[in-house]
CSV table of C-alpha atoms and ligand atoms in Angstrom, one decimal:
chain,number,residue,atom,x,y,z
A,295,MET,CA,-35.2,-38.0,-21.7
A,296,ALA,CA,-38.0,-36.7,-23.4
A,297,SER,CA,-41.2,-36.8,-21.5
A,298,MET,CA,-44.8,-37.2,-22.8
A,299,LEU,CA,-44.9,-33.4,-23.2
A,300,THR,CA,-41.9,-32.1,-24.9
A,301,ASN,CA,-42.0,-31.3,-28.6
A,302,PRO,CA,-38.5,-30.3,-29.9
A,303,GLU,CA,-40.1,-28.8,-33.0
A,304,HIS,CA,-41.9,-25.8,-31.2
A,305,ALA,CA,-39.0,-24.1,-29.5
A,306,THR,CA,-41.2,-21.0,-28.5
A,307,ARG,CA,-43.9,-23.4,-27.3
A,308,THR,CA,-45.0,-23.8,-23.6
A,309,ASP,CA,-45.2,-27.6,-22.7
A,310,LEU,CA,-46.9,-27.1,-19.2
A,311,LEU,CA,-48.8,-23.9,-18.2
A,312,VAL,CA,-49.3,-23.6,-14.6
A,313,ILE,CA,-52.2,-21.3,-13.5
A,314,GLY,CA,-51.3,-19.9,-10.0
A,315,GLY,CA,-47.8,-19.4,-8.5
A,316,GLY,CA,-48.7,-20.3,-4.9
A,317,VAL,CA,-47.1,-23.2,-3.2
A,318,MET,CA,-48.9,-25.8,-5.3
A,319,GLY,CA,-47.9,-24.0,-8.4
A,320,CYS,CA,-44.3,-23.7,-7.4
A,321,ALA,CA,-44.1,-27.3,-6.3
A,322,THR,CA,-45.6,-28.6,-9.4
A,323,ALA,CA,-43.2,-26.6,-11.7
A,324,LEU,CA,-40.2,-27.6,-9.6
A,325,PHE,CA,-40.9,-31.4,-9.5
A,326,ALA,CA,-41.9,-31.2,-13.3
A,327,LEU,CA,-38.6,-29.9,-14.1
A,328,GLN,CA,-36.7,-32.2,-11.8
A,329,LEU,CA,-38.3,-35.0,-13.7
A,330,ASP,CA,-37.6,-33.5,-17.2
A,331,PRO,CA,-35.0,-30.7,-17.2
A,332,ASN,CA,-36.0,-29.9,-20.8
A,333,LEU,CA,-39.6,-29.2,-20.3
A,334,ARG,CA,-40.8,-25.5,-21.0
A,335,VAL,CA,-42.6,-24.7,-17.8
A,336,ARG,CA,-44.4,-21.3,-17.5
A,337,VAL,CA,-46.3,-20.1,-14.3
A,338,LEU,CA,-49.0,-17.5,-14.3
A,339,GLU,CA,-49.1,-15.5,-11.1
A,340,PRO,CA,-50.7,-12.2,-11.1
A,341,ASP,CA,-49.5,-11.1,-7.5
A,342,PRO,CA,-45.5,-11.8,-6.8
A,343,THR,CA,-46.3,-10.3,-3.5
A,344,TYR,CA,-48.8,-13.2,-2.6
A,345,ALA,CA,-50.7,-10.6,-0.4
A,346,ARG,CA,-53.9,-12.7,-0.6
A,347,ALA,CA,-52.5,-16.0,-1.2
A,348,SER,CA,-53.3,-18.8,1.2
A,349,SER,CA,-49.7,-19.8,1.2
A,350,ALA,CA,-48.6,-16.4,2.6
A,351,LEU,CA,-51.5,-16.3,5.2
A,352,SER,CA,-51.2,-19.8,6.3
A,353,ALA,CA,-50.6,-20.9,9.9
A,354,GLY,CA,-47.7,-22.9,8.3
A,355,SER,CA,-47.9,-26.1,10.5
A,356,ILE,CA,-47.2,-29.6,9.7
A,357,ARG,CA,-48.4,-32.8,11.4
A,358,GLN,CA,-48.4,-36.4,11.1
A,359,GLN,CA,-51.6,-36.7,13.0
A,360,PHE,CA,-54.2,-37.2,10.1
A,361,SER,CA,-57.0,-40.0,10.1
A,362,THR,CA,-56.0,-41.1,6.6
A,363,ALA,CA,-52.8,-43.0,5.8
A,364,LEU,CA,-52.0,-41.0,2.6
A,365,ASN,CA,-52.2,-37.7,4.4
A,366,VAL,CA,-49.8,-38.9,6.9
A,367,GLN,CA,-47.3,-40.3,4.1
A,368,MET,CA,-47.7,-36.9,2.3
A,369,SER,CA,-46.7,-35.2,5.4
A,370,GLN,CA,-43.6,-37.3,5.9
A,371,PHE,CA,-42.4,-36.4,2.5
A,372,GLY,CA,-43.0,-32.7,3.0
A,373,LEU,CA,-41.4,-32.6,6.2
A,374,ALA,CA,-37.8,-32.8,4.4
A,375,TYR,CA,-38.7,-29.9,2.1
A,376,VAL,CA,-40.0,-27.7,5.0
A,377,SER,CA,-37.3,-28.7,7.7
A,378,GLN,CA,-34.2,-28.8,5.3
A,379,PRO,CA,-34.7,-26.2,2.6
A,380,GLU,CA,-31.0,-25.3,2.9
A,381,THR,CA,-30.0,-28.8,1.1
A,382,LEU,CA,-33.3,-29.6,-0.8
A,383,LEU,CA,-34.0,-26.1,-2.2
A,384,ALA,CA,-30.7,-24.5,-2.4
A,385,VAL,CA,-29.8,-22.5,-5.5
A,386,GLU,CA,-26.2,-22.0,-6.5
A,387,GLY,CA,-25.4,-18.0,-6.1
A,388,GLU,CA,-28.3,-17.3,-4.0
A,389,PRO,CA,-28.7,-16.9,-0.3
A,390,THR,CA,-29.4,-20.2,1.7
A,391,PRO,CA,-33.2,-20.5,1.9
A,392,SER,CA,-34.8,-20.8,5.2
A,393,THR,CA,-38.5,-21.5,6.3
A,394,GLY,CA,-37.9,-20.8,9.9
A,395,PHE,CA,-38.9,-24.4,10.8
A,396,ILE,CA,-39.5,-25.0,14.4
A,397,GLU,CA,-40.0,-28.7,15.5
A,398,SER,CA,-42.7,-29.0,18.0
A,399,GLY,CA,-45.7,-31.6,18.4
A,400,TYR,CA,-49.4,-31.2,17.9
A,401,LEU,CA,-51.5,-32.1,20.8
A,402,PHE,CA,-55.1,-33.2,20.0
A,403,LEU,CA,-57.4,-33.1,23.0
A,404,ALA,CA,-60.3,-35.6,23.4
A,405,THR,CA,-63.4,-35.8,25.7
A,406,ALA,CA,-64.6,-39.4,26.5
A,407,ALA,CA,-66.9,-39.1,23.3
A,408,GLY,CA,-63.8,-38.3,21.2
A,409,MET,CA,-61.5,-40.9,22.4
A,410,PRO,CA,-62.8,-43.8,20.0
A,411,VAL,CA,-61.8,-41.7,17.0
A,412,LEU,CA,-58.5,-40.3,18.7
A,413,GLU,CA,-57.6,-44.0,19.3
A,414,ALA,CA,-58.6,-44.9,15.6
A,415,ASN,CA,-56.4,-42.3,14.2
A,416,HIS,CA,-53.7,-43.1,16.3
A,417,ALA,CA,-53.5,-46.8,15.0
A,418,VAL,CA,-53.5,-45.3,11.5
A,419,GLN,CA,-50.5,-43.0,12.4
A,420,ARG,CA,-48.5,-45.7,14.1
A,421,GLU,CA,-49.0,-48.1,11.3
A,422,GLN,CA,-47.3,-45.3,9.1
A,423,GLY,CA,-44.5,-45.1,11.6
A,424,ALA,CA,-45.5,-41.7,13.0
A,425,PRO,CA,-44.0,-41.0,16.5
A,426,VAL,CA,-47.2,-40.2,18.4
A,427,ALA,CA,-48.1,-41.2,21.9
A,428,LEU,CA,-51.6,-41.2,23.7
A,429,LEU,CA,-51.6,-39.4,27.0
A,430,ASN,CA,-54.2,-39.8,29.9
A,431,PRO,CA,-55.4,-36.8,31.9
A,432,ALA,CA,-52.9,-37.5,34.7
A,433,GLU,CA,-49.9,-37.7,32.2
A,434,LEU,CA,-51.3,-34.4,30.4
A,435,ALA,CA,-51.4,-32.6,33.7
A,436,GLN,CA,-48.1,-33.5,34.7
A,437,ARG,CA,-46.5,-32.9,31.3
A,438,PHE,CA,-48.3,-29.5,30.6
A,439,ALA,CA,-48.9,-27.6,34.0
A,440,TRP,CA,-50.6,-24.7,32.2
A,441,LEU,CA,-53.5,-27.0,30.8
A,442,ASN,CA,-56.9,-27.4,32.5
A,443,VAL,CA,-57.7,-31.1,32.0
A,444,GLU,CA,-61.2,-30.9,33.3
A,445,GLY,CA,-63.6,-32.7,30.9
A,446,LEU,CA,-60.6,-34.5,29.1
A,447,ALA,CA,-60.3,-38.1,28.6
A,448,GLY,CA,-57.1,-38.1,26.9
A,449,ALA,CA,-55.0,-36.7,24.0
A,450,SER,CA,-52.5,-37.4,21.2
A,451,LEU,CA,-49.1,-35.8,21.2
A,452,GLY,CA,-46.7,-35.7,18.3
A,453,LEU,CA,-43.2,-36.6,19.6
A,454,GLY,CA,-41.2,-35.7,16.4
A,455,GLY,CA,-41.7,-34.8,12.8
A,456,GLU,CA,-44.3,-32.0,13.4
A,457,GLY,CA,-44.0,-28.2,14.0
A,458,TRP,CA,-44.2,-25.0,12.0
A,459,PHE,CA,-42.6,-22.8,9.6
A,460,ASP,CA,-43.1,-19.7,7.4
A,461,GLY,CA,-45.5,-20.5,4.6
A,462,TYR,CA,-44.3,-17.4,2.6
A,463,MET,CA,-40.7,-18.2,2.9
A,464,TYR,CA,-41.4,-21.7,1.9
A,465,THR,CA,-43.5,-20.7,-1.3
A,466,ARG,CA,-40.4,-18.4,-2.3
A,467,ALA,CA,-37.8,-21.0,-1.7
A,468,LEU,CA,-39.9,-23.4,-4.1
A,469,ARG,CA,-40.3,-20.6,-6.5
A,470,ALA,CA,-36.6,-19.7,-6.6
A,471,LYS,CA,-35.8,-23.4,-7.1
A,472,ALA,CA,-38.3,-23.9,-10.0
A,473,GLN,CA,-37.0,-20.8,-11.5
A,474,SER,CA,-33.3,-22.1,-11.2
A,475,LEU,CA,-34.4,-25.0,-13.2
A,476,GLY,CA,-35.9,-23.1,-15.9
A,477,ALA,CA,-39.4,-22.3,-14.8
A,478,VAL,CA,-40.6,-18.9,-16.3
A,479,PHE,CA,-43.0,-16.9,-13.9
A,480,SER,CA,-45.2,-14.3,-15.5
A,481,THR,CA,-47.0,-11.5,-13.9
A,482,ALA,CA,-50.5,-12.3,-15.4
A,483,ARG,CA,-53.7,-13.7,-14.6
A,484,ALA,CA,-55.5,-16.4,-16.8
A,485,THR,CA,-58.9,-14.9,-17.9
A,486,ALA,CA,-60.3,-17.6,-20.1
A,487,LEU,CA,-59.3,-21.2,-21.4
A,488,GLU,CA,-60.0,-22.2,-25.1
A,489,ARG,CA,-61.2,-25.8,-25.6
A,490,ALA,CA,-61.3,-28.1,-28.7
A,491,ALA,CA,-62.1,-31.8,-28.9
A,492,GLY,CA,-62.2,-32.2,-25.2
A,493,ARG,CA,-58.8,-30.6,-24.5
A,494,ILE,CA,-57.6,-27.1,-23.5
A,495,THR,CA,-55.7,-25.4,-26.4
A,496,HIS,CA,-54.8,-22.0,-25.1
A,497,ALA,CA,-55.1,-19.8,-22.0
A,498,LEU,CA,-55.8,-16.2,-22.4
A,499,THR,CA,-54.4,-13.5,-20.1
A,500,ASP,CA,-55.2,-10.2,-18.8
A,501,THR,CA,-51.9,-9.1,-20.3
A,502,GLY,CA,-53.3,-9.7,-23.8
A,503,GLU,CA,-51.3,-13.0,-24.2
A,504,ARG,CA,-53.0,-16.3,-25.9
A,505,ILE,CA,-50.7,-19.2,-24.8
A,506,ALA,CA,-50.8,-22.4,-26.1
A,507,ALA,CA,-49.5,-25.5,-24.2
A,508,ALA,CA,-49.6,-29.2,-24.2
A,509,ALA,CA,-50.8,-29.4,-20.6
A,510,PHE,CA,-52.4,-27.0,-18.1
A,511,VAL,CA,-52.6,-27.1,-14.1
A,512,ASN,CA,-55.2,-25.3,-12.3
A,513,ALA,CA,-53.2,-24.3,-9.1
A,514,ALA,CA,-55.5,-21.3,-8.2
A,515,GLY,CA,-55.9,-22.1,-4.6
A,516,PRO,CA,-59.0,-20.5,-3.3
A,517,TRP,CA,-59.8,-19.3,-6.8
A,518,ALA,CA,-59.6,-22.9,-8.3
A,519,ARG,CA,-63.4,-23.1,-9.1
A,520,SER,CA,-63.2,-20.0,-11.3
A,521,VAL,CA,-60.4,-21.4,-13.3
A,522,ALA,CA,-62.2,-24.7,-13.4
A,523,ALA,CA,-65.3,-23.0,-14.8
A,524,MET,CA,-63.3,-21.4,-17.7
A,525,ALA,CA,-62.9,-24.9,-18.9
A,526,GLY,CA,-66.7,-25.7,-18.1
A,527,ILE,CA,-66.0,-27.8,-15.2
A,528,GLU,CA,-67.8,-27.4,-11.7
A,529,LEU,CA,-65.2,-27.8,-9.1
A,530,PRO,CA,-66.3,-28.0,-5.4
A,531,VAL,CA,-63.6,-25.8,-3.9
A,532,PHE,CA,-64.7,-22.7,-1.9
A,533,ALA,CA,-62.9,-19.8,-0.4
A,534,ARG,CA,-63.6,-19.9,3.1
A,535,ARG,CA,-62.4,-17.1,5.4
A,536,ARG,CA,-60.2,-18.3,8.4
A,537,THR,CA,-58.9,-15.7,11.0
A,538,VAL,CA,-55.8,-16.2,13.0
A,539,PHE,CA,-55.1,-14.1,16.1
A,540,ALA,CA,-51.5,-13.1,17.4
A,541,LEU,CA,-52.0,-13.0,21.1
A,542,ARG,CA,-49.8,-12.0,24.1
A,543,CYS,CA,-50.2,-13.3,27.5
A,544,ALA,CA,-49.6,-11.2,30.5
A,545,THR,CA,-47.8,-14.0,32.3
A,546,SER,CA,-45.3,-16.6,30.8
A,547,VAL,CA,-47.0,-19.9,30.0
A,548,GLY,CA,-43.8,-21.2,28.4
A,549,HIS,CA,-43.6,-23.3,25.3
A,550,THR,CA,-46.9,-25.0,24.0
A,551,PRO,CA,-47.3,-27.5,21.3
A,552,LEU,CA,-49.9,-26.9,18.7
A,553,VAL,CA,-53.0,-27.7,20.8
A,554,ILE,CA,-56.3,-28.7,19.1
A,555,ASP,CA,-58.9,-28.3,21.6
A,556,THR,CA,-62.1,-30.2,21.9
A,557,SER,CA,-64.0,-27.1,20.7
A,558,GLY,CA,-62.0,-27.3,17.3
A,559,MET,CA,-60.2,-24.2,18.3
A,560,TRP,CA,-56.4,-24.2,18.1
A,561,PHE,CA,-53.4,-22.2,19.6
A,562,ARG,CA,-49.6,-22.7,19.8
A,563,SER,CA,-46.6,-20.7,20.8
A,564,GLU,CA,-45.1,-18.1,18.7
A,565,GLY,CA,-41.4,-17.4,19.2
A,566,HIS,CA,-39.6,-18.0,22.1
A,567,SER,CA,-40.9,-15.8,24.9
A,568,GLY,CA,-43.5,-18.1,26.5
A,569,THR,CA,-45.9,-15.0,26.4
A,570,GLN,CA,-46.7,-15.0,22.5
A,571,PHE,CA,-49.2,-17.3,20.7
A,572,ILE,CA,-51.3,-17.7,17.6
A,573,ALA,CA,-54.8,-19.1,17.9
A,574,GLY,CA,-57.5,-19.8,15.3
A,575,TRP,CA,-60.9,-21.3,14.8
A,576,GLY,CA,-63.4,-22.4,12.2
A,577,PRO,CA,-66.8,-20.8,12.2
A,578,ARG,CA,-70.0,-22.7,12.4
A,579,GLU,CA,-71.1,-24.4,9.0
A,580,GLU,CA,-74.1,-22.0,8.7
A,581,ASP,CA,-72.0,-18.8,9.3
A,582,ASP,CA,-69.2,-20.1,6.8
A,583,ALA,CA,-70.0,-18.3,3.6
A,584,ASP,CA,-67.9,-18.2,0.6
A,585,ASP,CA,-65.8,-15.4,-0.5
A,586,LEU,CA,-66.1,-13.4,2.4
A,587,PRO,CA,-63.8,-10.3,2.5
A,588,LEU,CA,-60.2,-11.0,3.8
A,589,GLU,CA,-60.8,-9.0,6.9
A,590,PRO,CA,-60.2,-10.9,10.4
A,591,GLU,CA,-63.2,-11.4,12.3
A,592,LEU,CA,-62.2,-9.5,15.4
A,593,GLN,CA,-65.5,-9.7,17.1
A,594,ALA,CA,-65.2,-13.6,17.2
A,595,PHE,CA,-62.3,-13.1,19.8
A,596,GLU,CA,-64.5,-11.7,22.6
A,597,GLU,CA,-67.4,-14.0,21.8
A,598,HIS,CA,-65.9,-17.5,21.0
A,599,VAL,CA,-62.0,-17.5,21.1
A,600,TRP,CA,-61.0,-16.0,24.3
A,601,PRO,CA,-63.7,-17.5,26.6
A,602,THR,CA,-62.7,-20.9,25.1
A,603,LEU,CA,-58.9,-20.5,25.4
A,604,ALA,CA,-59.1,-19.1,29.1
A,605,ALA,CA,-61.4,-22.3,30.0
A,606,ARG,CA,-58.6,-24.6,28.7
A,607,VAL,CA,-55.5,-22.5,29.8
A,608,PRO,CA,-56.3,-20.4,33.0
A,609,ALA,CA,-53.4,-17.9,32.3
A,610,PHE,CA,-55.1,-17.0,29.1
A,611,GLU,CA,-57.6,-15.0,31.2
A,612,ALA,CA,-55.0,-12.2,30.7
A,613,LEU,CA,-54.7,-12.0,27.0
A,614,ARG,CA,-54.7,-9.5,24.3
A,615,VAL,CA,-54.9,-9.5,20.7
A,616,GLU,CA,-51.7,-7.9,19.2
A,617,HIS,CA,-52.9,-8.3,15.5
A,618,ALA,CA,-55.0,-10.6,13.4
A,619,TRP,CA,-55.1,-11.6,9.8
A,620,ALA,CA,-57.5,-13.6,7.6
A,621,GLY,CA,-56.8,-16.0,4.7
A,622,TYR,CA,-59.0,-18.4,2.7
A,623,TYR,CA,-58.9,-22.1,3.1
A,624,GLU,CA,-59.4,-23.6,-0.4
A,625,PHE,CA,-62.3,-25.7,1.1
A,626,ASN,CA,-63.6,-29.0,-0.2
A,627,PRO,CA,-66.7,-29.6,1.7
A,628,ILE,CA,-67.4,-33.0,0.3
A,629,ASP,CA,-64.7,-34.9,2.1
A,630,HIS,CA,-62.0,-32.1,3.1
A,631,ASN,CA,-59.3,-33.5,1.0
A,632,ALA,CA,-57.2,-32.5,-1.9
A,633,LEU,CA,-58.7,-32.9,-5.5
A,634,LEU,CA,-55.8,-34.1,-7.7
A,635,GLY,CA,-55.2,-35.0,-11.4
A,636,LEU,CA,-57.5,-35.1,-14.3
A,637,HIS,CA,-61.1,-34.6,-14.4
A,638,PRO,CA,-63.0,-36.8,-16.8
A,639,ALA,CA,-64.4,-33.8,-19.0
A,640,CYS,CA,-60.9,-32.6,-20.2
A,641,SER,CA,-57.8,-34.7,-20.9
A,642,ASN,CA,-55.0,-32.0,-20.3
A,643,LEU,CA,-56.2,-29.8,-17.6
A,644,TYR,CA,-54.8,-31.1,-14.2
A,645,PHE,CA,-56.0,-30.1,-10.9
A,646,ILE,CA,-54.1,-29.7,-7.6
A,647,ASN,CA,-56.7,-28.1,-5.5
A,648,GLY,CA,-59.2,-28.4,-2.4
A,649,PHE,CA,-56.6,-29.1,0.4
A,650,SER,CA,-59.1,-27.8,3.0
A,651,GLY,CA,-56.4,-26.2,5.6
A,652,HIS,CA,-53.5,-28.8,5.2
A,653,GLY,CA,-52.2,-27.9,1.8
A,654,LEU,CA,-48.9,-26.1,2.7
A,655,GLN,CA,-47.4,-29.2,4.2
A,656,HIS,CA,-48.6,-31.4,1.3
A,657,ALA,CA,-47.6,-29.3,-1.5
A,658,ALA,CA,-44.2,-31.2,-2.1
A,659,ALA,CA,-46.0,-34.6,-2.1
A,660,ALA,CA,-48.9,-33.3,-4.3
A,661,GLY,CA,-46.4,-31.4,-6.5
A,662,ARG,CA,-44.2,-34.4,-7.2
A,663,GLY,CA,-47.1,-36.6,-7.6
A,664,LEU,CA,-48.9,-34.3,-10.1
A,665,ALA,CA,-45.5,-34.0,-12.1
A,666,GLU,CA,-45.3,-37.6,-12.5
A,667,LEU,CA,-49.0,-38.0,-13.5
A,668,ILE,CA,-48.3,-35.1,-16.2
A,669,LEU,CA,-44.9,-36.6,-17.4
A,670,HIS,CA,-45.4,-40.4,-17.1
A,671,GLY,CA,-49.3,-40.9,-17.1
A,672,GLU,CA,-49.0,-42.4,-13.6
A,673,TYR,CA,-48.0,-42.0,-10.0
A,674,ARG,CA,-44.7,-43.7,-9.6
A,675,SER,CA,-43.8,-42.8,-6.0
A,676,LEU,CA,-46.6,-42.2,-3.6
A,677,ASP,CA,-49.8,-43.5,-5.1
A,678,LEU,CA,-52.1,-40.4,-4.9
A,679,SER,CA,-54.9,-41.9,-6.8
A,680,PRO,CA,-57.2,-41.9,-3.8
A,681,LEU,CA,-57.3,-38.2,-4.1
A,682,SER,CA,-58.3,-38.1,-7.8
A,683,VAL,CA,-60.5,-35.2,-8.8
A,684,ALA,CA,-62.4,-38.0,-10.6
A,685,ARG,CA,-63.7,-39.7,-7.5
A,686,LEU,CA,-66.3,-37.0,-7.3
A,687,GLY,CA,-68.3,-38.3,-10.3
A,688,GLU,CA,-67.7,-41.9,-9.2
A,689,GLU,CA,-69.4,-41.2,-5.8
A,690,ARG,CA,-65.9,-42.2,-4.2
A,691,ARG,CA,-64.9,-40.3,-1.0
A,692,TYR,CA,-61.7,-40.0,0.8
A,693,VAL,CA,-62.7,-38.3,4.0
A,694,GLU,CA,-60.1,-36.5,6.2
A,695,HIS,CA,-61.6,-36.3,9.7
A,696,ASN,CA,-58.8,-34.4,11.3
A,697,ILE,CA,-59.7,-31.0,9.9
A,698,ILE,CA,-58.9,-27.9,11.7
B,867,LIG,C1,-55.4,-19.0,8.1
B,867,LIG,C2,-54.8,-20.4,7.2
B,867,LIG,C3,-54.1,-21.3,8.1
B,867,LIG,C4,-53.6,-22.5,7.2
B,867,LIG,N1,-53.0,-23.2,8.0
B,867,LIG,C5,-52.2,-24.3,7.5
B,867,LIG,C6,-51.3,-25.2,8.3
B,867,LIG,O1,-51.2,-25.0,9.3
B,867,LIG,N2,-50.7,-26.0,7.6
B,867,LIG,C7,-51.0,-26.5,6.2
B,867,LIG,O2,-50.4,-27.3,5.8
B,867,LIG,N3,-51.9,-25.6,5.5
B,867,LIG,C8,-52.4,-24.6,6.0
B,867,LIG,N4,-53.3,-23.7,5.4
B,867,LIG,C9,-53.6,-24.2,4.1
B,867,LIG,C10,-52.7,-23.8,3.2
B,867,LIG,O3,-52.1,-22.5,3.3
B,867,LIG,C11,-53.2,-24.0,1.5
B,867,LIG,O4,-53.7,-25.1,1.5
B,867,LIG,C12,-52.0,-23.6,0.6
B,867,LIG,O5,-51.3,-22.6,0.9
B,867,LIG,C13,-52.8,-23.6,-0.8
B,867,LIG,O6,-51.8,-23.3,-1.8
B,867,LIG,P1,-52.2,-22.8,-3.1
B,867,LIG,O7,-51.0,-22.7,-3.9
B,867,LIG,O8,-53.2,-23.9,-3.7
B,867,LIG,O9,-53.0,-21.5,-3.0
B,867,LIG,P2,-52.4,-20.0,-2.9
B,867,LIG,O10,-51.4,-19.9,-2.1
B,867,LIG,O11,-53.8,-19.1,-2.8
B,867,LIG,O12,-52.1,-19.7,-4.4
B,867,LIG,C14,-53.1,-19.7,-5.5
B,867,LIG,C15,-52.4,-18.5,-6.5
B,867,LIG,O13,-53.3,-18.5,-7.6
B,867,LIG,C16,-53.3,-17.0,-8.1
B,867,LIG,N5,-54.4,-17.2,-8.9
B,867,LIG,C17,-55.9,-17.0,-8.7
B,867,LIG,N6,-56.6,-17.0,-9.8
B,867,LIG,C18,-55.7,-16.9,-10.8
B,867,LIG,C19,-55.8,-16.7,-12.3
B,867,LIG,N7,-57.0,-16.9,-12.9
B,867,LIG,N8,-54.7,-17.0,-13.0
B,867,LIG,C20,-53.3,-17.0,-12.4
B,867,LIG,N9,-53.4,-17.0,-11.1
B,867,LIG,C21,-54.4,-17.1,-10.4
B,867,LIG,C22,-53.4,-16.3,-7.0
B,867,LIG,O14,-52.9,-15.1,-7.1
B,867,LIG,C23,-52.6,-17.1,-5.9
B,867,LIG,O15,-51.4,-16.6,-5.6
B,867,LIG,C24,-53.8,-22.6,6.0
B,867,LIG,C25,-54.4,-21.8,5.2
B,867,LIG,C26,-55.2,-20.5,6.0
B,867,LIG,C27,-55.9,-19.5,5.1
């Protein structure tokens, strides 16, 4: 079936040009080609090693515990892709893809002041069929002997459909699948966009190409603001550095869920030894500058992370940093949610940006939705219109409260 974009008269033409080949660009290309196998899709990605891409530097976790129904639904769709790549992303003649998915719940801790929000979120999640349970401090202490429950009034535990995986391997699997369907990946960076009559006509690249296309996608992650600026559009997406610490504990704590402390800090088991963990934190708003160098904030471990972790898990008094890395959240400070679809200022530049720390798990749902919007002019499966980038100009907000 010919879609809105295919034009058989121009055999060398690109129908859809995706700028950025991280998880969002790969997912968009893949779903667009699943909807229309004849589509000519090209993806510009300057770094096939993904050394600085968020998709490769991510903590790679998936949860159903969001405050907004749509975010729960997007995770539920994404779960199949991250947990069963061997069926959904298999490519004939290629090694079976794996994402190393480990199913394990998130555990959101709450003080008395935080309980009303935890309970409200719980109701949203249950309404969406998420397997989550509220625990009181006695139940918490019984279930997690390593946890100091002092100051806690309760917690929310995911009982299924949550866990973690390797973001780089997931991105590579989506990329390989998109390529197998015909997507062409070019090692190139978009440097400028040409406009005429409210549309983008061409993208210029650092390799000297001038590429015409019917539709363009901004999938440049933390760099999406600069791609939007090429079209004269101001996009509130900022590269905010987040450090992840890989830790080893002197004694075995055993397996932990992905714990979100009341301080906003998080940690979880890494591997199966019971002594290895990863942990992260978000700096205070006033310290959270844009585009900081991608170097881990090692001093933050002594100052903030370790004392907080040791207060919550006494065994973490004996903890050492084995290594650390930093990546950028592509942060939307306005309502901490994705900015999807068309901006009113341009009729053929589509956005898939601003996921604010939960994009990897939502890439499949967002990529499928954007492909529907591009090819059919509307969302046909999950209605993602609450996430429309146009909401910014309409003073509409779709706030996600459970940000980490
Ligand atoms: C430390 C950390 C922890 C995280 N934890 C989680 C988590 O637990 N769960 C979760 O779901 N999400 C998590 N995220 C968020 C998630 O990783 C991102 O939302 C997601 O990877 C964004 O994907 P992307 O494709 O938009 O961006 P990226 O992966 O950054 O890809 C964008 C690509 O665009 C390319 N690009 C840039 N400019 C141009 C240009 N001009 N032309 C062409 N290409 C260009 C870049 O080279 C890059 O490869 C985390 C992120 C970080 C940093």
